[in-house]
PDB file of C-alpha atoms in Angstrom:
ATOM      1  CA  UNK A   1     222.148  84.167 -10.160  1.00 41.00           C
ATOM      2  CA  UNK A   2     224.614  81.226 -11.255  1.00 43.00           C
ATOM      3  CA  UNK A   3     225.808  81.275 -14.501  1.00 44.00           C
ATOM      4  CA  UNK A   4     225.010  78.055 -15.311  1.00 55.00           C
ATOM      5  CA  UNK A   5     221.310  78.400 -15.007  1.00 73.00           C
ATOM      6  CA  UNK A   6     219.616  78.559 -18.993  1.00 86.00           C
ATOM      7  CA  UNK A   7     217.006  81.644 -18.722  1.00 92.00           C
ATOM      8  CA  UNK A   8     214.931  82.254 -21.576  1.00 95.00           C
ATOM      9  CA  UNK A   9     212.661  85.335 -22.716  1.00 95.00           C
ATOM     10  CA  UNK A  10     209.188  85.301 -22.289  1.00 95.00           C
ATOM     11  CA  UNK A  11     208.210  84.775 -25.648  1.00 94.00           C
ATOM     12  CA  UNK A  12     209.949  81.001 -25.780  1.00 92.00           C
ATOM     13  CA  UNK A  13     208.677  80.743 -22.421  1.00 91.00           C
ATOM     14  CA  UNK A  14     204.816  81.302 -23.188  1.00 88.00           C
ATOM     15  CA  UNK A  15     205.168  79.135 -26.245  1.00 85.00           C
ATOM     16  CA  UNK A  16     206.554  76.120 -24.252  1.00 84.00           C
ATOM     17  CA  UNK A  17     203.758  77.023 -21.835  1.00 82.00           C
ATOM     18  CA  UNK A  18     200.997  76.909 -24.645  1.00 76.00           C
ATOM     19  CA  UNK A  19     199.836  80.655 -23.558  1.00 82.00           C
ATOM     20  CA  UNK A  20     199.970  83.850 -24.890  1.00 86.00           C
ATOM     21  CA  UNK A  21     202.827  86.489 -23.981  1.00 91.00           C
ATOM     22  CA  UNK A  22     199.990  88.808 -22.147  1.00 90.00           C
ATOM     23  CA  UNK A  23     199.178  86.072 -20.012  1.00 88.00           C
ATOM     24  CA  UNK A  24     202.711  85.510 -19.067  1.00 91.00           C
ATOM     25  CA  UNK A  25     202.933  89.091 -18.131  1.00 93.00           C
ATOM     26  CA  UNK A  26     199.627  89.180 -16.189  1.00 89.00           C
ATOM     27  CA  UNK A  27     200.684  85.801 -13.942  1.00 89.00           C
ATOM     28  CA  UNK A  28     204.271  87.795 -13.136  1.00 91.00           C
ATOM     29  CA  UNK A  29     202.074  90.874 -12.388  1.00 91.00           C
ATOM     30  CA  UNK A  30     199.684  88.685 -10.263  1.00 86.00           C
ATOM     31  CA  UNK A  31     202.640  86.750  -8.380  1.00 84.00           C
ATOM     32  CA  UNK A  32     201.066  83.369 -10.690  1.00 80.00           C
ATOM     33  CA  UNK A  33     204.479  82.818 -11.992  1.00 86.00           C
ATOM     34  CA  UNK A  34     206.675  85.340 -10.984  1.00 90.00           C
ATOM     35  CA  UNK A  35     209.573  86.495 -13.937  1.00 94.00           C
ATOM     36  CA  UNK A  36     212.788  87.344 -12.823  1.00 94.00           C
ATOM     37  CA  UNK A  37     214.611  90.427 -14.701  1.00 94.00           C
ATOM     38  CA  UNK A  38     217.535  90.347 -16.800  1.00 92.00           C
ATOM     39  CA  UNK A  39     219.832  93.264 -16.838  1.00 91.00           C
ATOM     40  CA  UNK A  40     217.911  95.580 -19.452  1.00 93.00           C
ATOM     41  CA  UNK A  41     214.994  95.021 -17.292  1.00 94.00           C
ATOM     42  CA  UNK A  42     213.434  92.685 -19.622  1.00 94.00           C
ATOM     43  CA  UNK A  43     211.409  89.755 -18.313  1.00 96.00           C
ATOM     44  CA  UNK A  44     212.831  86.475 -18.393  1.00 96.00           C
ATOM     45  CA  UNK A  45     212.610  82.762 -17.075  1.00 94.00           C
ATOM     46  CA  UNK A  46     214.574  79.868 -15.778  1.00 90.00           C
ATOM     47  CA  UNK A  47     214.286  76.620 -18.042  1.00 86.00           C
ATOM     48  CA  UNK A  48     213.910  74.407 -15.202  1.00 82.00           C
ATOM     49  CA  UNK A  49     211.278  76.146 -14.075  1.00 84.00           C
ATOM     50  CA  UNK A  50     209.349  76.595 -16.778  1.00 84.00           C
ATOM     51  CA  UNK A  51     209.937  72.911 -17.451  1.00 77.00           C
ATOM     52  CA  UNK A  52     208.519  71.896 -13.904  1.00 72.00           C
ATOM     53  CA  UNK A  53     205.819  73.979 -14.166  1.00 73.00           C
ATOM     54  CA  UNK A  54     204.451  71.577 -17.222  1.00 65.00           C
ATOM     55  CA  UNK A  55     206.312  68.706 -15.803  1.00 54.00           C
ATOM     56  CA  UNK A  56     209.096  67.962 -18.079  1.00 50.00           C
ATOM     57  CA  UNK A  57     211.710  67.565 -15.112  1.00 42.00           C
ATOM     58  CA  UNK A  58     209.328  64.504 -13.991  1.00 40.00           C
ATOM     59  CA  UNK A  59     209.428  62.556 -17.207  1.00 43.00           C
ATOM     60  CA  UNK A  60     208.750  58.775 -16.478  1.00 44.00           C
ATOM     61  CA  UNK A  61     210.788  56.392 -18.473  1.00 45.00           C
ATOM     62  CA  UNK A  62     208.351  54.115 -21.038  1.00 51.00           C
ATOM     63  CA  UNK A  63     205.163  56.525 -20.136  1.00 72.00           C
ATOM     64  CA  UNK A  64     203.720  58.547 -22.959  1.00 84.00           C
ATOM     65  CA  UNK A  65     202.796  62.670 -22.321  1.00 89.00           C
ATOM     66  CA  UNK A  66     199.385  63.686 -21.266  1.00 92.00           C
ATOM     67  CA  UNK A  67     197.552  67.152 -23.020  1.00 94.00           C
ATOM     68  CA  UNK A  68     195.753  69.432 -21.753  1.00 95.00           C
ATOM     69  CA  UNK A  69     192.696  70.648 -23.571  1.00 96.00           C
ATOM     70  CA  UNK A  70     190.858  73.528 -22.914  1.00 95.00           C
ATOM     71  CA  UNK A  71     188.003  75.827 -24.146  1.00 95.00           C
ATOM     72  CA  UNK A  72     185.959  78.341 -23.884  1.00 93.00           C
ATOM     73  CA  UNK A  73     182.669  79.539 -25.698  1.00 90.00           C
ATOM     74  CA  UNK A  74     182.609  82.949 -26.889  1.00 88.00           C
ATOM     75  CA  UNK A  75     185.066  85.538 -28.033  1.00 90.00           C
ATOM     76  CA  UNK A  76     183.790  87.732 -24.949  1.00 90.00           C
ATOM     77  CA  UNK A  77     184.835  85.004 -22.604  1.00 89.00           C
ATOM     78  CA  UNK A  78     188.465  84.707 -24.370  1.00 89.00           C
ATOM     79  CA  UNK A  79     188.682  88.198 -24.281  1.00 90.00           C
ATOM     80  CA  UNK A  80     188.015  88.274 -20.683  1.00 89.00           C
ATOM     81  CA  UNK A  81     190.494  85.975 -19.640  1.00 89.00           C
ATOM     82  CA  UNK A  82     188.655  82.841 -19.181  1.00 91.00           C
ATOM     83  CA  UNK A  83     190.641  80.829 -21.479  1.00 92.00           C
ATOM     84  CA  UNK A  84     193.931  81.714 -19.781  1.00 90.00           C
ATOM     85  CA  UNK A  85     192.752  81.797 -16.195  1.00 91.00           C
ATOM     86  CA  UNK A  86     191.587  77.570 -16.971  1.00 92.00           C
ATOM     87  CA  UNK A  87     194.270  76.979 -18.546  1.00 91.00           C
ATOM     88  CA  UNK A  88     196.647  78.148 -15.959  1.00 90.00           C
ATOM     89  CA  UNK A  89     194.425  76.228 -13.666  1.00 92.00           C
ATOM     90  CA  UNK A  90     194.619  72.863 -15.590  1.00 93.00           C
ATOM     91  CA  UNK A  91     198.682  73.178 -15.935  1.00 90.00           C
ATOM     92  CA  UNK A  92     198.865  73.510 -12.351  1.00 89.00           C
ATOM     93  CA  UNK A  93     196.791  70.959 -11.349  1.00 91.00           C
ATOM     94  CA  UNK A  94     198.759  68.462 -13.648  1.00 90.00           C
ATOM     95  CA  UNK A  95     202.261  69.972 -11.847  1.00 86.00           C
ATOM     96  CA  UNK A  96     201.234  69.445  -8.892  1.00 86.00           C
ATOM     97  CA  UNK A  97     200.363  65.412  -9.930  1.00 87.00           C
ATOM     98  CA  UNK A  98     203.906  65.612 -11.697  1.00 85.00           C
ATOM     99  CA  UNK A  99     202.175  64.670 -15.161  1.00 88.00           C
ATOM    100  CA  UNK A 100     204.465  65.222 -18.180  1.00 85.00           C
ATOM    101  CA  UNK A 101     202.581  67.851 -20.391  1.00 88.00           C
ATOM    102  CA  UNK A 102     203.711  67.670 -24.004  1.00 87.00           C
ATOM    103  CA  UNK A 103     200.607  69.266 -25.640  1.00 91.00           C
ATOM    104  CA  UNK A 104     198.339  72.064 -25.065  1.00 91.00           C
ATOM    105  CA  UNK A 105     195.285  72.904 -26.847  1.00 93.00           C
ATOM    106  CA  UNK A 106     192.967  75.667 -26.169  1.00 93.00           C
ATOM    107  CA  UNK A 107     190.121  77.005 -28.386  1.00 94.00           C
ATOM    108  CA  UNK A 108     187.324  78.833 -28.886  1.00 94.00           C
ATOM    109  CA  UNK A 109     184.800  76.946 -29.791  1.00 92.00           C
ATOM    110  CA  UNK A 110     181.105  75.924 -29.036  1.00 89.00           C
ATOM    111  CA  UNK A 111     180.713  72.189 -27.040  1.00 89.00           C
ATOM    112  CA  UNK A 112     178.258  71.030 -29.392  1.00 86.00           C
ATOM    113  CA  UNK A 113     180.855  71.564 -32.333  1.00 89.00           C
ATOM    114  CA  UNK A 114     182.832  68.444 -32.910  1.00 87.00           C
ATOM    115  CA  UNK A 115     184.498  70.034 -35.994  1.00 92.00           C
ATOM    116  CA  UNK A 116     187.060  71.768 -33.636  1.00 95.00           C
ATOM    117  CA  UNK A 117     190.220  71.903 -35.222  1.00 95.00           C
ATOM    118  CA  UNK A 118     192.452  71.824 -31.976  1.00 95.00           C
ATOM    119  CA  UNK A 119     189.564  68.901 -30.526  1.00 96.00           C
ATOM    120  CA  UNK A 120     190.343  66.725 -33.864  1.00 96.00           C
ATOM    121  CA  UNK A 121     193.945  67.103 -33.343  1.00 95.00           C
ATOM    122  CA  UNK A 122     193.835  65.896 -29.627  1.00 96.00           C
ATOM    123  CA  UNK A 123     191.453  62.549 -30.927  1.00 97.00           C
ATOM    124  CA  UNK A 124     194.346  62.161 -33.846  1.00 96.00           C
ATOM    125  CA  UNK A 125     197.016  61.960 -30.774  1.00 95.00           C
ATOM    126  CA  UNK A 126     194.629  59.122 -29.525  1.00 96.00           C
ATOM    127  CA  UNK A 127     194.485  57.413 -32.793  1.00 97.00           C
ATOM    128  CA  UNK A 128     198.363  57.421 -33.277  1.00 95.00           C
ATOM    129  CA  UNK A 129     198.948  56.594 -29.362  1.00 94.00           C
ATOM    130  CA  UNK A 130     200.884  60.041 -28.815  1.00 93.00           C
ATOM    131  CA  UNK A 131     199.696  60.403 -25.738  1.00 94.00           C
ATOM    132  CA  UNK A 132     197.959  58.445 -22.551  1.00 94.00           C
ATOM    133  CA  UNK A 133     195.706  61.029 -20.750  1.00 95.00           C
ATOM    134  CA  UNK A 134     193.675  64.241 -21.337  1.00 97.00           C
ATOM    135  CA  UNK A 135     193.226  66.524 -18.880  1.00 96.00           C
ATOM    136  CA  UNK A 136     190.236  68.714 -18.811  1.00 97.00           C
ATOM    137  CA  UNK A 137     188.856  71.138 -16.054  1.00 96.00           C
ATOM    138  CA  UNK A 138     185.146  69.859 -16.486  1.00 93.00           C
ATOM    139  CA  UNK A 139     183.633  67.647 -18.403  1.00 93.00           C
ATOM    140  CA  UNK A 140     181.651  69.663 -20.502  1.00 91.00           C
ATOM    141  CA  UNK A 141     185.040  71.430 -21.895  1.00 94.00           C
ATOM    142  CA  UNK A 142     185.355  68.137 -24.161  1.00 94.00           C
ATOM    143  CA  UNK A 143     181.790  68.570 -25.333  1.00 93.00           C
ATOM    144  CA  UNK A 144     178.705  69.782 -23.860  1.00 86.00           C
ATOM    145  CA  UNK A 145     176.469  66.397 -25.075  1.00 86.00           C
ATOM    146  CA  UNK A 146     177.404  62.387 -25.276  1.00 90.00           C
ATOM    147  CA  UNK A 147     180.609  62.722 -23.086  1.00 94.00           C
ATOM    148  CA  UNK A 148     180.360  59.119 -22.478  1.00 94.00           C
ATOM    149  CA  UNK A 149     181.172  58.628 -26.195  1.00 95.00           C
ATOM    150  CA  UNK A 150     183.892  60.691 -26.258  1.00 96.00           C
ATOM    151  CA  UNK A 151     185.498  58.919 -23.148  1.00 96.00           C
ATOM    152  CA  UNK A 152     184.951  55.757 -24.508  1.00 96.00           C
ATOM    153  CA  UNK A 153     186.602  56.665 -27.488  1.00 97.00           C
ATOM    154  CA  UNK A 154     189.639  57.950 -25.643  1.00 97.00           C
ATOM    155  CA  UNK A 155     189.381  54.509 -23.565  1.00 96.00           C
ATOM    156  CA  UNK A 156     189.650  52.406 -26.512  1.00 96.00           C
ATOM    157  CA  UNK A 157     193.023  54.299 -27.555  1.00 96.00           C
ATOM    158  CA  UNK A 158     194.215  53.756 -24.244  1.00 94.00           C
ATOM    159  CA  UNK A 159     194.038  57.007 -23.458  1.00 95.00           C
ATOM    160  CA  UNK A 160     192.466  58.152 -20.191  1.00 95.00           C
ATOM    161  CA  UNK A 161     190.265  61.429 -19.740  1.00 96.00           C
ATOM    162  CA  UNK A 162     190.470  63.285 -16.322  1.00 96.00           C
ATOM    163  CA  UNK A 163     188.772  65.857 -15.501  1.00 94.00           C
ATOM    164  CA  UNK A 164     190.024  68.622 -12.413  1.00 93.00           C
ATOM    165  CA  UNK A 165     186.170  69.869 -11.287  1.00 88.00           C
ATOM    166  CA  UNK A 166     183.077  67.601 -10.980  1.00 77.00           C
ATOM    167  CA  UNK A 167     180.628  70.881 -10.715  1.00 70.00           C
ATOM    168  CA  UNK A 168     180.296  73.616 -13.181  1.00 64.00           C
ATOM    169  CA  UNK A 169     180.530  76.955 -11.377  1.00 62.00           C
ATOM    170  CA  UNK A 170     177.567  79.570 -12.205  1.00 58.00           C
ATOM    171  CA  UNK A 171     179.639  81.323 -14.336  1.00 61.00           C
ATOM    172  CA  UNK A 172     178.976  78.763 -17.107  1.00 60.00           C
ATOM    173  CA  UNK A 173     175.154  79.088 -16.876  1.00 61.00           C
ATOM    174  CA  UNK A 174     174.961  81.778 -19.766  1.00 62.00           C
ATOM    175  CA  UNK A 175     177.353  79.655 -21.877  1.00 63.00           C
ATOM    176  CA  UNK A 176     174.633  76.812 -21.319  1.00 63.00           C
ATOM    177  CA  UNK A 177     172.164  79.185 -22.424  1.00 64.00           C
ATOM    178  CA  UNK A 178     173.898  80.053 -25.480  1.00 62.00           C
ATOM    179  CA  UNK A 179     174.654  76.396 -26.741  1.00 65.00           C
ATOM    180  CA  UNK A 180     170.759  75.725 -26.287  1.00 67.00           C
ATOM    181  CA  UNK A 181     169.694  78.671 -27.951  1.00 64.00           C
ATOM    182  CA  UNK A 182     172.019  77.639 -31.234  1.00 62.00           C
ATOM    183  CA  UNK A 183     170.229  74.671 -31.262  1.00 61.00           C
ATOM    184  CA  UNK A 184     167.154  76.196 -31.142  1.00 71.00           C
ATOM    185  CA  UNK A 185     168.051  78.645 -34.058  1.00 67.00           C
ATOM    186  CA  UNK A 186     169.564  75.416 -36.312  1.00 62.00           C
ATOM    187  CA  UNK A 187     166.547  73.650 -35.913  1.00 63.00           C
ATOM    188  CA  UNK A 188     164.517  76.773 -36.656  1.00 68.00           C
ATOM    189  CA  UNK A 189     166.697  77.035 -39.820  1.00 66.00           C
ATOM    190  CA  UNK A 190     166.262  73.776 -41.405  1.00 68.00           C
ATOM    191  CA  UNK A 191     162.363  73.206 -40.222  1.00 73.00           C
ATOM    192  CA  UNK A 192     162.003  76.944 -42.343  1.00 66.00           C
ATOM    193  CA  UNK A 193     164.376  76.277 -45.109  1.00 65.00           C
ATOM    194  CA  UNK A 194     162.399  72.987 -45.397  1.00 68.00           C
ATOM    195  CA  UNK A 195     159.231  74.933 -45.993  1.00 66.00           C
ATOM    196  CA  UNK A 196     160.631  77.119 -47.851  1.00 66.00           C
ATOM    197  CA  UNK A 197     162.027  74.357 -50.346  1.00 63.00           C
ATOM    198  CA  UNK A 198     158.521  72.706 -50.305  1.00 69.00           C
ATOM    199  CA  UNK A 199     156.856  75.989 -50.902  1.00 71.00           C
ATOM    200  CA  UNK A 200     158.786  77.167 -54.181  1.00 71.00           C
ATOM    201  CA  UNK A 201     158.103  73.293 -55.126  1.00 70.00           C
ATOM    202  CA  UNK A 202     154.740  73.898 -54.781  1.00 71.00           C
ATOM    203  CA  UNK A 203     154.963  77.290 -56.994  1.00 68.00           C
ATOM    204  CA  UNK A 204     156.873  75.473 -59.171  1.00 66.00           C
ATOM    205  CA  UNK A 205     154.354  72.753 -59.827  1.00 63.00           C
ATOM    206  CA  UNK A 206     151.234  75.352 -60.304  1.00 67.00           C
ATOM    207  CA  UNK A 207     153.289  77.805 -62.869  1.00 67.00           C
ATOM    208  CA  UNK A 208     153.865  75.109 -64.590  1.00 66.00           C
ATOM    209  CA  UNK A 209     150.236  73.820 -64.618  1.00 64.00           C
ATOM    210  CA  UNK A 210     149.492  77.368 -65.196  1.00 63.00           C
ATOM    211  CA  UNK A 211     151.615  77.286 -68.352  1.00 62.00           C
ATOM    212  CA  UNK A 212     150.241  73.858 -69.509  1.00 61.00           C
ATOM    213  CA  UNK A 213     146.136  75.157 -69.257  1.00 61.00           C
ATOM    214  CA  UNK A 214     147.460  78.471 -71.116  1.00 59.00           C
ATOM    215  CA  UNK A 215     148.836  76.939 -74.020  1.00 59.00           C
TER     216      UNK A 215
END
C-alpha cells in the first residue's frame, strides 16, 4: 500500500459519508464498500475513495453541490435498515452520475410532516442558493402530498429535484397505510375536541342559568 495514500478510520469515514459507523461495517461485511485493514486489524479507508464514492474527486468548477435527502417513516423501519440501505442507494446512484455531494440528510419522519428539521434545513440551502439539485429515491420521500409545490419551490431557487425510482415498491404500502391512518386519528381529534369544547360551553351556559333561577 503506498505511503502516500491518506487512509482514514471509519468513524471520519462514515461522517463524510453521512451514515452511521454500523452501516459502514455492514457494507464492508456485505462487499458494499469493502474496508481495507490497517496493521492492528482495525478498519480503515482511502480518502480518495471515500471522496469518489460521494463525488468530491469530480468537482465542476462554478457548479454548486447537490444533497441527498432521505427518509423513512417509522422507528421500526430505521431500525431495520431501511434508512441506510436508501441511502446507500441514493449515494451511489449520484456516483455513478459523478454529482458532487456536499450534504446528506436523512430522517425519520412522517411525509405529511413539513416541520422536519433536516427537510427545513435542505429548503434553507435553497433559499441561500447552497446548493443546485436534490436527490431523492422517490418522490414521496420529499413529502407524501402536494409534491408539485415542493418542486416548484425548489425550481424557483434554482434548484432542481431528481428523483432515482418512478414506482414505489410494495414495501411502502404499510407506510401509506400509516400516514392515512394519522390523518384519520387528527381529524378524529379535533372534530371530538371540538365537541367537547362546545359541550362544556353548553354546561357552562346552563350552570350558570341554573345559578341565576336559584338566586
Amino acid at each position: 500500500m503506498p505511503s502516500s495514500e491518506e487512509l482514514i478510520n471509519i468513524t471520519k469515514a462514515a461522517k463524510m459519508l453521512g451514515v452511521s459507523v454500523k452501516t459502514l461495517q455492514r457494507w464492508d461485511n456485505d462487499g458494499t464498500f469493502k474496508a481495507q485493514r490497517s496493521p492492528t486489524n482495525r478498519r480503515v479507508y482511502k480518502r480518495s475513495e471515500v471522496e469518489a464514492r460521494i463525488g468530491v474527486s469530480v468537482t465542476h468548477k462554478g457548479s454548486l453541490p447537490i444533497a441527498v435527502y432521505c427518509r423513512v417513516s417509522s422507528q421500526r423501519q430505521k431500525d431495520n435498515g431501511d434508512l441506510d440501505r436508501q441511502q446507500a442507494r441514493v449515494i451511489s446512484h449520484c456516483t455513478k452520475h459523478k454529482y458532487e455531494i456536499k450534504y446528506v440528510f436523512a430522517e425519520m419522519g412522517s411525509g405529511m410532516n413539513d416541520k422536519r428539521t433536516r427537510l427545513n434545513r435542505l429548503l434553507k440551502l435553497a433559499i441561500d442558493k447552497q446548493i443546485s439539485k436534490v436527490v431523492i429515491e422517490y418522490k414521496d420521500r420529499l413529502t407524501r402530498f402536494n409534491f408539485n409545490l415542493f418542486e416548484m419551490f425548489f425550481k424557483s431557487h434554482g434548484v432542481e429535484v431528481e428523483w432515482v425510482e418512478e414506482s414505489l415498491p410494495k414495501t411502502y404500502e404499510d407506510e401509506l397505510v400509516e400516514d392515512l391512518i394519522s390523518i384519520m386519528s387528527s381529524f378524529s381529534a379535533k372534530i371530538y375536541g371540538r365537541r367537547s369544547a362546545q359541550r362544556r360551553k353548553r354546561d357552562a351556559a346552563s350552570r350558570e342559568t341554573s345559578n341565576k333561577e336559584d338566586s
